[in-house]
Short mmCIF file of C-alpha atoms (C1' of nucleotides) in Angstrom, two decimals:
data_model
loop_
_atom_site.label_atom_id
_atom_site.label_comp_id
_atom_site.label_asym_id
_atom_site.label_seq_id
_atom_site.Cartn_x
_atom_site.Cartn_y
_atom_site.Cartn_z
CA UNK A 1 126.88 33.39 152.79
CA UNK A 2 125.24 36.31 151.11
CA UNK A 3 124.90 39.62 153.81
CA UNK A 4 121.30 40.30 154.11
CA UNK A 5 119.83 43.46 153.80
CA UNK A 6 120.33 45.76 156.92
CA UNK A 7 117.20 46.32 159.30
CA UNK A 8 115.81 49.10 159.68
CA UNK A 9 116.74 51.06 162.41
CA UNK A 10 113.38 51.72 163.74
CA UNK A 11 112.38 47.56 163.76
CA UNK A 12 115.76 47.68 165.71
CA UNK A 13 114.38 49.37 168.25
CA UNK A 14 110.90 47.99 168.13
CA UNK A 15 112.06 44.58 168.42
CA UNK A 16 114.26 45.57 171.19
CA UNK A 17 111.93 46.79 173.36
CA UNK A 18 109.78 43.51 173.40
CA UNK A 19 112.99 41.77 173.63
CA UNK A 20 113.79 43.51 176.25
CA UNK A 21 111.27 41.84 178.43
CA UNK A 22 111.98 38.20 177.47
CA UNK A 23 115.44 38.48 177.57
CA UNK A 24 115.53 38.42 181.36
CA UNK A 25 116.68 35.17 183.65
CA UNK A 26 113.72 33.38 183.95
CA UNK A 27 110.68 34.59 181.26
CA UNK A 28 111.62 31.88 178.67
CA UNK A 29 111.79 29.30 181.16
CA UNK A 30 107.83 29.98 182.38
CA UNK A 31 106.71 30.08 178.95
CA UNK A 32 107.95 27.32 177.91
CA UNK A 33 106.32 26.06 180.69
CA UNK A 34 103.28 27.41 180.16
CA UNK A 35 103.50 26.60 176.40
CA UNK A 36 102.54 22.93 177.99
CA UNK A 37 99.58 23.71 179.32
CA UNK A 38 97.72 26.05 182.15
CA UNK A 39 99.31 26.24 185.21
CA UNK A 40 99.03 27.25 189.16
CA UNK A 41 101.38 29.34 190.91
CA UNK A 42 103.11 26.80 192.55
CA UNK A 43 103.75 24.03 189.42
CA UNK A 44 105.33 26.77 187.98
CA UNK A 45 107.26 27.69 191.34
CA UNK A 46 108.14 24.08 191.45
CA UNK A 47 109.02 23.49 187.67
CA UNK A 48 111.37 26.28 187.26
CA UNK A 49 114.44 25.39 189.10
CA UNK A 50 116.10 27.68 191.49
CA UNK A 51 113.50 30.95 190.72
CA UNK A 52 112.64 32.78 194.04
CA UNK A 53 108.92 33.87 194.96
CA UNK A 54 109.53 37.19 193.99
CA UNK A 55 110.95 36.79 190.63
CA UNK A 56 108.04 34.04 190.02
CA UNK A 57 105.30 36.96 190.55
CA UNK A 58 107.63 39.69 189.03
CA UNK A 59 108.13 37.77 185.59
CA UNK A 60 104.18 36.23 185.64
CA UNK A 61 103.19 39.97 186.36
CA UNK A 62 105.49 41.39 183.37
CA UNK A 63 104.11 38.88 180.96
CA UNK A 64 100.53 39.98 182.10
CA UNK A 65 101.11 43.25 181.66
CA UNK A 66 102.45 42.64 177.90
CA UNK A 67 99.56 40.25 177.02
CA UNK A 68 101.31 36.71 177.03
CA UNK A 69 99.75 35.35 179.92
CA UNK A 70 96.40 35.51 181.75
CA UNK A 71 95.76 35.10 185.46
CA UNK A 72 92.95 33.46 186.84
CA UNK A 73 92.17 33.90 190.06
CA UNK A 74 89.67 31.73 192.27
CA UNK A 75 87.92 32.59 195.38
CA UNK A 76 88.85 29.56 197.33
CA UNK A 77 90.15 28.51 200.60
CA UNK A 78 93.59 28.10 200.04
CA UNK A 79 93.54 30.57 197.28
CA UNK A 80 94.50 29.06 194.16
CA UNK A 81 95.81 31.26 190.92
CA UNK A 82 96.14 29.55 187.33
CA UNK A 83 98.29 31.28 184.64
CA UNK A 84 97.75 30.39 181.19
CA UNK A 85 99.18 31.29 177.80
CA UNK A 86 97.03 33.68 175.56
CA UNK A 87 97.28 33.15 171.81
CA UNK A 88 99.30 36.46 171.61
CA UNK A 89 101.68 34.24 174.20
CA UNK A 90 101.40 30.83 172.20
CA UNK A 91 102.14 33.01 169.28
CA UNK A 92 105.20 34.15 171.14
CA UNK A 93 106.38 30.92 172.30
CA UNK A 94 107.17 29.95 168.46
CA UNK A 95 110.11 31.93 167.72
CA UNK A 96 111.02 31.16 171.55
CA UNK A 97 110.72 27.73 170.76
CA UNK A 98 112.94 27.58 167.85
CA UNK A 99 115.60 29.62 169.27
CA UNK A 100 115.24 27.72 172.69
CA UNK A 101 116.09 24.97 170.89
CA UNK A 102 118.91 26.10 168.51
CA UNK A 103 120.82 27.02 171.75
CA UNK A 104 119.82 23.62 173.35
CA UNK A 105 121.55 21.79 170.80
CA UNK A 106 124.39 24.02 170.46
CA UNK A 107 125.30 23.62 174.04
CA UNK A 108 128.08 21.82 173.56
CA UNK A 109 129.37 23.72 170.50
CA UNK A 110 129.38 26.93 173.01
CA UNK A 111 130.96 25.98 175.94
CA UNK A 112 133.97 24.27 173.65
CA UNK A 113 134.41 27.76 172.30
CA UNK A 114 134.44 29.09 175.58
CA UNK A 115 137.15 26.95 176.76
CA UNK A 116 139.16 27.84 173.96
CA UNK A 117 138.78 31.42 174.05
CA UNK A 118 139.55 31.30 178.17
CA UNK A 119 142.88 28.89 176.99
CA UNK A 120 143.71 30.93 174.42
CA UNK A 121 143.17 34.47 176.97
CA UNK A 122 145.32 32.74 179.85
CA UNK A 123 149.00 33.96 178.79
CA UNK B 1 95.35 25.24 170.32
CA UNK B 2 97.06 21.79 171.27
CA UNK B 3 99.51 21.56 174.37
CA UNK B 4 102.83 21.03 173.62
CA UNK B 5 104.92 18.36 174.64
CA UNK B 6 106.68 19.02 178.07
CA UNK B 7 110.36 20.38 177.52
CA UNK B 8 112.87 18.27 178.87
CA UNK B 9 114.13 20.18 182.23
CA UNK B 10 117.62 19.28 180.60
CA UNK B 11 117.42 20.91 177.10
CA UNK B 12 115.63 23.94 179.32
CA UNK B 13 118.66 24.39 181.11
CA UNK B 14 121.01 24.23 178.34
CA UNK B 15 118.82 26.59 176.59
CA UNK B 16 118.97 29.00 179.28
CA UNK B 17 122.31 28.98 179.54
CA UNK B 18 123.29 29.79 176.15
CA UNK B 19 119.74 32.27 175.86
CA UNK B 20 121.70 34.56 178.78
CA UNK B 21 123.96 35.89 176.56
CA UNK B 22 121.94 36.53 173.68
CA UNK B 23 119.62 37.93 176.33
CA UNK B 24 121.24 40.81 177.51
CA UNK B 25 120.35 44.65 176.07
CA UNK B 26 123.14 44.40 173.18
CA UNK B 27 123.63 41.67 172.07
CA UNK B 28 120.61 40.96 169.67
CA UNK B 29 121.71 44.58 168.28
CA UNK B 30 124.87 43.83 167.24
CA UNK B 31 124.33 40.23 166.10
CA UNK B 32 121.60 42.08 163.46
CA UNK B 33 124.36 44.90 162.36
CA UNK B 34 126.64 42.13 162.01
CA UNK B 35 124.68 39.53 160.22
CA UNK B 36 124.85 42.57 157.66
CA UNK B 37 128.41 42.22 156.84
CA UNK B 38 131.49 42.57 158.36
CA UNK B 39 132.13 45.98 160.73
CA UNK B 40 134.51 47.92 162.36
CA UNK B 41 134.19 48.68 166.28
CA UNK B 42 132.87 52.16 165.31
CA UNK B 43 130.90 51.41 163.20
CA UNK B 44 128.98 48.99 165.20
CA UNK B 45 128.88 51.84 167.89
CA UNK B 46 127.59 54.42 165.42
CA UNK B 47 124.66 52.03 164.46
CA UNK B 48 123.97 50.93 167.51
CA UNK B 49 121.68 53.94 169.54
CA UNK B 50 122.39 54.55 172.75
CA UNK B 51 125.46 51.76 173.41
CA UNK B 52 128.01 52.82 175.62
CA UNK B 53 132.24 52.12 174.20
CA UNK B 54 132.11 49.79 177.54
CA UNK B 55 129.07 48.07 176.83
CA UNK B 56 129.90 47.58 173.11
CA UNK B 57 133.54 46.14 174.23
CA UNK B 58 132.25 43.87 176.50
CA UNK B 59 129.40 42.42 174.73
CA UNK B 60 131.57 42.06 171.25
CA UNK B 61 133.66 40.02 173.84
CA UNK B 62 131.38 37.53 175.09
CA UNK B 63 129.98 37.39 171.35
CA UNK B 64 133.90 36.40 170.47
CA UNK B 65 134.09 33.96 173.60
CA UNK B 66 131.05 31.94 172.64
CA UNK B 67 132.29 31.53 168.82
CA UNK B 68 129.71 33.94 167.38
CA UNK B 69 131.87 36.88 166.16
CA UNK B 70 135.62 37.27 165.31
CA UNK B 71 137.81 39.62 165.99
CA UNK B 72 140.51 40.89 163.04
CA UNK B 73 143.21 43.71 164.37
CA UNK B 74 145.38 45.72 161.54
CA UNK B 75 148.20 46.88 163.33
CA UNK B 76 148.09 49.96 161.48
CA UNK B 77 147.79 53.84 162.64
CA UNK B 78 145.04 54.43 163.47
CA UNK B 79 144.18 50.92 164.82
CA UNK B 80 141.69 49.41 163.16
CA UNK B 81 139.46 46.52 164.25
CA UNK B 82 136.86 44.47 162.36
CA UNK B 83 134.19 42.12 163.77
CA UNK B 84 132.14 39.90 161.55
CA UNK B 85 129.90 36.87 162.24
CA UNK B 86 131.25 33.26 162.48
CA UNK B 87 129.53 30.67 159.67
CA UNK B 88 128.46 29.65 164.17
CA UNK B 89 127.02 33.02 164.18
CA UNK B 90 125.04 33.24 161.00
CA UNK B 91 123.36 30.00 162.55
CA UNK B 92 122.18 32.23 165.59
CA UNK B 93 121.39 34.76 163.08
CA UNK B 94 118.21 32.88 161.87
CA UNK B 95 116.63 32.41 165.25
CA UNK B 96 116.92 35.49 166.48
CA UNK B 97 116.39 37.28 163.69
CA UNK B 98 112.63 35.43 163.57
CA UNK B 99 112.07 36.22 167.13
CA UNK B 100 113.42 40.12 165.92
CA UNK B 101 111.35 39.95 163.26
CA UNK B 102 108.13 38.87 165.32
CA UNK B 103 109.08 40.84 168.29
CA UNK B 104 109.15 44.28 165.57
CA UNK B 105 105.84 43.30 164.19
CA UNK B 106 103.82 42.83 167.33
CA UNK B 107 105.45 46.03 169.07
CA UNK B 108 102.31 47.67 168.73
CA UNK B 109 100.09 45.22 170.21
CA UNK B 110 102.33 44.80 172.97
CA UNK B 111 102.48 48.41 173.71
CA UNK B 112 98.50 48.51 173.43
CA UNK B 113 98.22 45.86 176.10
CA UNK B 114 100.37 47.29 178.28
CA UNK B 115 98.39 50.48 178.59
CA UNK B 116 94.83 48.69 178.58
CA UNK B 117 96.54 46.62 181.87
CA UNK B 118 98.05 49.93 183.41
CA UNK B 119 94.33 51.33 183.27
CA UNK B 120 92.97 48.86 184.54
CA UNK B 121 95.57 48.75 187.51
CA UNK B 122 94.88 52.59 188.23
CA UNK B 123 92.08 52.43 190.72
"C1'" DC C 1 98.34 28.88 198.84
"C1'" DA C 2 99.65 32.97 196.66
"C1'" DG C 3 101.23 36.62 197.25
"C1'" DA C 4 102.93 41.75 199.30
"C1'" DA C 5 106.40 44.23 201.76
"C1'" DT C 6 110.82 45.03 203.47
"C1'" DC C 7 115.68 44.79 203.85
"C1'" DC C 8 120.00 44.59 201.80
"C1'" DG C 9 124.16 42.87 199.35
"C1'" DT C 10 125.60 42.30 194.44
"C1'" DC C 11 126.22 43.43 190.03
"C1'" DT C 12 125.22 46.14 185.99
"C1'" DG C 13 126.27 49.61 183.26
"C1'" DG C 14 126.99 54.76 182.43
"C1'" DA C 15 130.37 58.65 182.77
"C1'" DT C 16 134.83 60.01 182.62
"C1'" DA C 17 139.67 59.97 181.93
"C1'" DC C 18 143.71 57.84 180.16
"C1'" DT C 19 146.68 54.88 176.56
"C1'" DG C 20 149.15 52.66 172.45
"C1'" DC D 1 140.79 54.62 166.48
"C1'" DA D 2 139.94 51.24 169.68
"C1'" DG D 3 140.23 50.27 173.47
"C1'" DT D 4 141.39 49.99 179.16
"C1'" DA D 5 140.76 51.62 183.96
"C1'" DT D 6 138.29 53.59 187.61
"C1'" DC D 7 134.46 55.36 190.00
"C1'" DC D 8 129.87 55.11 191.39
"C1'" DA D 9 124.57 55.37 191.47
"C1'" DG D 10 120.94 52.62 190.82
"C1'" DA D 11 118.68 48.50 189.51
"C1'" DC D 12 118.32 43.56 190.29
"C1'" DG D 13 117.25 39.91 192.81
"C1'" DG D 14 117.59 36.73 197.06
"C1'" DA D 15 116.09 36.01 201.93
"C1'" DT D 16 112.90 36.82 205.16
"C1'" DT D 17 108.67 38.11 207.25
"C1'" DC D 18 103.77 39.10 207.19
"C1'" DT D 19 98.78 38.50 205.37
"C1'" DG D 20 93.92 37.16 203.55
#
DNA sequence: CAGAATCCGTCTGGATACTG
DNA sequence: CAGTATCCAGACGGATTCTG
Protein backbone atom coordinates (compact mmCIF):
# COMPACT_ATOMS: atom_id res chain seq x y z
CA UNK A 1 0.00 0.00 0.00
CA UNK A 2 1.35 3.37 -0.93
CA UNK A 3 2.31 5.63 2.58
CA UNK A 4 0.20 8.64 2.45
CA UNK A 5 1.35 11.91 2.91
CA UNK A 6 2.09 12.84 6.63
CA UNK A 7 -0.50 15.20 8.48
CA UNK A 8 0.22 18.08 9.47
CA UNK A 9 1.16 18.49 12.81
CA UNK A 10 -1.16 21.21 13.67
CA UNK A 11 -4.53 19.04 12.20
CA UNK A 12 -2.83 16.50 14.64
CA UNK A 13 -3.56 18.40 17.30
CA UNK A 14 -6.78 19.93 16.14
CA UNK A 15 -8.29 16.71 15.53
CA UNK A 16 -7.12 15.55 18.81
CA UNK A 17 -8.67 17.83 20.82
CA UNK A 18 -12.26 17.08 19.44
CA UNK A 19 -11.28 13.56 19.65
CA UNK A 20 -10.53 13.93 22.79
CA UNK A 21 -14.07 14.34 23.86
CA UNK A 22 -15.61 11.40 21.92
CA UNK A 23 -13.11 9.12 22.71
CA UNK A 24 -14.41 8.62 26.24
CA UNK A 25 -16.52 5.31 27.54
CA UNK A 26 -19.79 6.15 26.73
CA UNK A 27 -20.15 9.43 24.08
CA UNK A 28 -20.35 7.15 20.97
CA UNK A 29 -22.77 4.97 22.50
CA UNK A 30 -25.45 8.15 23.16
CA UNK A 31 -24.96 9.36 19.80
CA UNK A 32 -25.53 6.67 18.17
CA UNK A 33 -28.41 6.67 20.07
CA UNK A 34 -29.42 9.83 19.48
CA UNK A 35 -28.49 9.49 15.75
CA UNK A 36 -32.06 7.47 15.90
CA UNK A 37 -34.04 9.98 16.88
CA UNK A 38 -34.77 12.63 19.93
CA UNK A 39 -34.64 11.32 23.12
CA UNK A 40 -35.55 11.81 27.07
CA UNK A 41 -33.21 11.41 29.77
CA UNK A 42 -34.24 8.24 30.80
CA UNK A 43 -34.51 6.18 27.12
CA UNK A 44 -31.16 7.12 26.92
CA UNK A 45 -30.43 6.03 30.69
CA UNK A 46 -32.20 2.89 29.79
CA UNK A 47 -30.66 2.25 26.24
CA UNK A 48 -27.13 2.55 27.15
CA UNK A 49 -26.25 -0.45 29.12
CA UNK A 50 -24.48 -0.29 32.36
CA UNK A 51 -23.86 3.92 32.23
CA UNK A 52 -24.42 5.45 35.76
CA UNK A 53 -26.57 8.77 36.31
CA UNK A 54 -23.67 10.73 36.57
CA UNK A 55 -21.79 9.80 33.56
CA UNK A 56 -25.34 10.02 31.61
CA UNK A 57 -25.50 13.95 32.55
CA UNK A 58 -21.63 14.34 32.40
CA UNK A 59 -21.33 13.01 28.68
CA UNK A 60 -25.03 14.74 27.55
CA UNK A 61 -23.54 17.97 29.24
CA UNK A 62 -20.01 17.63 27.30
CA UNK A 63 -21.74 17.11 24.01
CA UNK A 64 -23.85 20.31 24.80
CA UNK A 65 -21.20 22.22 25.54
CA UNK A 66 -19.37 21.23 22.07
CA UNK A 67 -22.58 21.72 19.99
CA UNK A 68 -23.67 18.01 19.18
CA UNK A 69 -26.62 17.88 21.16
CA UNK A 70 -29.43 20.19 22.33
CA UNK A 71 -31.42 19.97 25.55
CA UNK A 72 -34.87 20.69 25.82
CA UNK A 73 -36.24 21.22 28.83
CA UNK A 74 -40.10 21.27 29.76
CA UNK A 75 -41.82 22.78 32.62
CA UNK A 76 -43.82 19.82 33.64
CA UNK A 77 -44.76 17.83 36.58
CA UNK A 78 -42.48 15.15 36.54
CA UNK A 79 -39.96 17.19 34.74
CA UNK A 80 -39.21 15.78 31.51
CA UNK A 81 -35.77 16.71 29.43
CA UNK A 82 -35.39 15.65 25.60
CA UNK A 83 -31.88 15.60 24.01
CA UNK A 84 -31.62 15.73 20.42
CA UNK A 85 -28.88 15.69 17.80
CA UNK A 86 -28.03 19.11 16.09
CA UNK A 87 -26.90 18.95 12.48
CA UNK A 88 -23.32 19.83 13.70
CA UNK A 89 -24.04 16.32 15.81
CA UNK A 90 -25.73 14.36 12.82
CA UNK A 91 -22.80 15.65 10.92
CA UNK A 92 -20.63 14.07 13.55
CA UNK A 93 -22.32 10.87 13.82
CA UNK A 94 -21.08 10.03 10.07
CA UNK A 95 -17.54 9.39 10.51
CA UNK A 96 -18.75 7.81 14.00
CA UNK A 97 -20.89 5.72 12.12
CA UNK A 98 -18.47 4.33 9.75
CA UNK A 99 -15.84 3.71 12.19
CA UNK A 100 -18.50 2.29 14.70
CA UNK A 101 -19.07 -0.04 12.30
CA UNK A 102 -15.59 -1.01 10.94
CA UNK A 103 -14.83 -2.06 14.58
CA UNK A 104 -18.26 -3.89 14.82
CA UNK A 105 -17.38 -6.12 12.16
CA UNK A 106 -13.89 -6.56 13.05
CA UNK A 107 -14.77 -7.85 16.42
CA UNK A 108 -13.88 -11.04 15.88
CA UNK A 109 -10.71 -10.31 13.86
CA UNK A 110 -9.50 -8.35 17.22
CA UNK A 111 -10.06 -10.44 19.93
CA UNK A 112 -8.32 -13.53 17.78
CA UNK A 113 -5.30 -11.28 17.70
CA UNK A 114 -5.56 -10.72 21.19
CA UNK A 115 -5.51 -14.26 22.09
CA UNK A 116 -2.60 -14.78 20.11
CA UNK A 117 -0.57 -12.03 21.26
CA UNK A 118 -1.56 -13.09 25.20
CA UNK A 119 -0.45 -17.02 23.92
CA UNK A 120 2.33 -15.92 22.31
CA UNK A 121 3.37 -13.34 25.72
CA UNK A 122 2.71 -16.38 28.23
CA UNK A 123 6.37 -18.04 28.27
CA UNK B 1 -32.80 14.98 8.24
CA UNK B 2 -34.19 11.27 8.32
CA UNK B 3 -33.76 9.05 11.56
CA UNK B 4 -31.57 6.39 11.28
CA UNK B 5 -32.24 2.94 11.74
CA UNK B 6 -31.80 1.79 15.46
CA UNK B 7 -28.23 0.18 16.02
CA UNK B 8 -28.36 -3.22 17.05
CA UNK B 9 -27.44 -3.14 21.01
CA UNK B 10 -25.07 -6.08 19.82
CA UNK B 11 -22.94 -4.44 17.04
CA UNK B 12 -22.97 -1.29 19.75
CA UNK B 13 -21.25 -3.32 22.09
CA UNK B 14 -18.79 -4.82 19.87
CA UNK B 15 -18.15 -1.43 18.61
CA UNK B 16 -17.42 -0.15 21.90
CA UNK B 17 -15.26 -2.57 22.73
CA UNK B 18 -12.89 -2.36 19.99
CA UNK B 19 -13.60 1.92 19.89
CA UNK B 20 -11.81 1.82 23.69
CA UNK B 21 -8.64 1.36 22.43
CA UNK B 22 -8.59 3.54 19.60
CA UNK B 23 -10.19 5.89 22.11
CA UNK B 24 -7.64 6.62 24.41
CA UNK B 25 -5.26 10.06 24.13
CA UNK B 26 -2.53 8.20 21.84
CA UNK B 27 -3.57 6.07 20.03
CA UNK B 28 -5.25 7.98 17.04
CA UNK B 29 -1.68 9.85 17.09
CA UNK B 30 0.35 7.19 16.43
CA UNK B 31 -1.95 5.20 14.13
CA UNK B 32 -1.69 8.69 11.78
CA UNK B 33 2.39 8.80 12.14
CA UNK B 34 2.28 5.29 11.32
CA UNK B 35 -0.11 5.06 8.49
CA UNK B 36 2.85 7.32 7.10
CA UNK B 37 5.33 4.62 6.85
CA UNK B 38 7.12 2.51 8.91
CA UNK B 39 8.94 4.19 12.31
CA UNK B 40 11.24 3.67 14.87
CA UNK B 41 10.15 4.02 18.71
CA UNK B 42 11.84 7.47 18.67
CA UNK B 43 10.75 8.58 16.13
CA UNK B 44 7.18 8.06 16.89
CA UNK B 45 8.02 9.82 20.29
CA UNK B 46 9.67 12.79 18.58
CA UNK B 47 6.46 13.32 16.41
CA UNK B 48 4.22 12.73 18.79
CA UNK B 49 3.90 16.24 21.23
CA UNK B 50 3.66 15.83 24.54
CA UNK B 51 3.72 11.63 24.81
CA UNK B 52 5.37 10.33 27.65
CA UNK B 53 8.29 6.98 26.84
CA UNK B 54 5.54 5.11 29.19
CA UNK B 55 2.60 6.15 27.45
CA UNK B 56 4.15 5.60 23.97
CA UNK B 57 5.30 1.90 25.19
CA UNK B 58 2.17 1.00 26.36
CA UNK B 59 -0.09 2.21 23.75
CA UNK B 60 2.37 0.77 20.77
CA UNK B 61 1.57 -2.40 22.91
CA UNK B 62 -2.03 -2.64 22.88
CA UNK B 63 -1.77 -1.35 19.10
CA UNK B 64 0.56 -4.73 18.66
CA UNK B 65 -1.97 -6.89 20.83
CA UNK B 66 -5.00 -6.03 18.77
CA UNK B 67 -3.09 -6.80 15.29
CA UNK B 68 -2.79 -3.14 14.26
CA UNK B 69 0.99 -2.51 14.43
CA UNK B 70 4.09 -4.82 14.42
CA UNK B 71 6.86 -4.82 16.19
CA UNK B 72 10.55 -5.56 14.32
CA UNK B 73 13.74 -5.66 16.92
CA UNK B 74 17.49 -5.52 15.30
CA UNK B 75 19.54 -6.90 17.84
CA UNK B 76 22.10 -4.49 17.07
CA UNK B 77 24.00 -1.70 19.34
CA UNK B 78 22.22 0.57 19.81
CA UNK B 79 18.89 -1.39 19.80
CA UNK B 80 16.81 -0.49 17.34
CA UNK B 81 13.04 -1.03 17.05
CA UNK B 82 10.61 -0.40 14.18
CA UNK B 83 6.79 -0.27 14.29
CA UNK B 84 4.73 -0.13 11.14
CA UNK B 85 1.02 -0.71 10.44
CA UNK B 86 -0.49 -4.20 9.75
CA UNK B 87 -2.34 -4.48 6.01
CA UNK B 88 -5.30 -4.89 9.69
CA UNK B 89 -4.10 -1.53 10.52
CA UNK B 90 -4.21 0.36 7.28
CA UNK B 91 -7.98 -0.86 7.40
CA UNK B 92 -8.40 1.22 10.74
CA UNK B 93 -6.43 3.80 9.06
CA UNK B 94 -9.38 4.88 6.78
CA UNK B 95 -11.94 5.33 9.51
CA UNK B 96 -10.18 7.13 11.68
CA UNK B 97 -8.41 9.05 9.56
CA UNK B 98 -12.12 10.45 8.20
CA UNK B 99 -13.23 11.04 11.67
CA UNK B 100 -9.38 12.90 12.02
CA UNK B 101 -9.97 14.53 9.13
CA UNK B 102 -13.57 15.86 10.14
CA UNK B 103 -12.68 16.25 13.70
CA UNK B 104 -9.47 18.87 12.28
CA UNK B 105 -11.88 20.69 10.10
CA UNK B 106 -14.65 21.47 12.52
CA UNK B 107 -12.07 22.36 15.44
CA UNK B 108 -13.04 25.76 15.10
CA UNK B 109 -16.64 25.49 15.31
CA UNK B 110 -16.34 23.32 18.14
CA UNK B 111 -14.17 25.65 20.00
CA UNK B 112 -16.71 28.57 19.08
CA UNK B 113 -19.55 26.66 20.67
CA UNK B 114 -17.92 25.90 23.53
CA UNK B 115 -17.31 29.50 24.50
CA UNK B 116 -20.89 30.79 23.29
CA UNK B 117 -22.20 27.78 26.00
CA UNK B 118 -19.57 28.85 28.75
CA UNK B 119 -21.15 32.49 28.42
CA UNK B 120 -24.11 31.61 28.58
CA UNK B 121 -23.45 29.38 31.77
CA UNK B 122 -21.69 32.46 33.53
CA UNK B 123 -24.56 34.08 35.31
C1' DC C 1 -38.33 12.44 36.50
C1' DA C 2 -34.05 14.56 35.99
C1' DG C 3 -30.82 15.91 37.97
C1' DA C 4 -27.06 18.05 41.82
C1' DA C 5 -23.95 17.05 45.50
C1' DT C 6 -21.03 14.28 48.11
C1' DC C 7 -18.01 10.62 49.25
C1' DC C 8 -14.49 7.62 48.03
C1' DG C 9 -11.92 3.71 45.93
C1' DT C 10 -9.60 2.79 41.42
C1' DC C 11 -6.92 3.59 37.78
C1' DT C 12 -4.44 6.61 34.70
C1' DG C 13 -0.54 8.55 33.44
C1' DG C 14 3.56 11.70 34.43
C1' DA C 15 8.26 11.96 36.57
C1' DT C 16 12.22 9.74 37.64
C1' DA C 17 15.73 6.34 37.84
C1' DC C 18 17.71 2.17 36.22
C1' DT C 19 19.07 -1.63 32.45
C1' DG C 20 20.74 -4.50 28.34
C1' DC D 1 18.40 3.42 21.94
C1' DA D 2 14.53 1.35 23.69
C1' DG D 3 12.78 0.08 26.97
C1' DT D 4 11.41 -1.52 32.38
C1' DA D 5 10.37 -0.45 37.26
C1' DT D 6 8.69 2.31 40.86
C1' DC D 7 6.39 6.02 42.98
C1' DC D 8 2.63 8.97 43.40
C1' DA D 9 -0.83 12.91 42.63
C1' DG D 10 -4.85 13.66 40.51
C1' DA D 11 -8.59 12.54 37.58
C1' DC D 12 -12.30 9.28 36.68
C1' DG D 13 -16.25 7.25 37.68
C1' DG D 14 -19.55 4.36 40.69
C1' DA D 15 -22.73 4.42 44.74
C1' DT D 16 -25.51 6.92 47.45
C1' DT D 17 -28.27 10.62 49.07
C1' DC D 18 -30.94 14.80 48.47
C1' DT D 19 -34.09 18.13 45.71
C1' DG D 20 -37.63 20.84 42.74
Amino acid sequence: MEPMAAPSPGKCHKANEVIALIGDKWTVHIVMQLATGKKRFSEIERSVDGISRKMLTTTLRGLERDGYVTREVFPTIPPRVEYELTNFGRELSCPLRALGDWAAANHDRVLAARRAYDNRVED
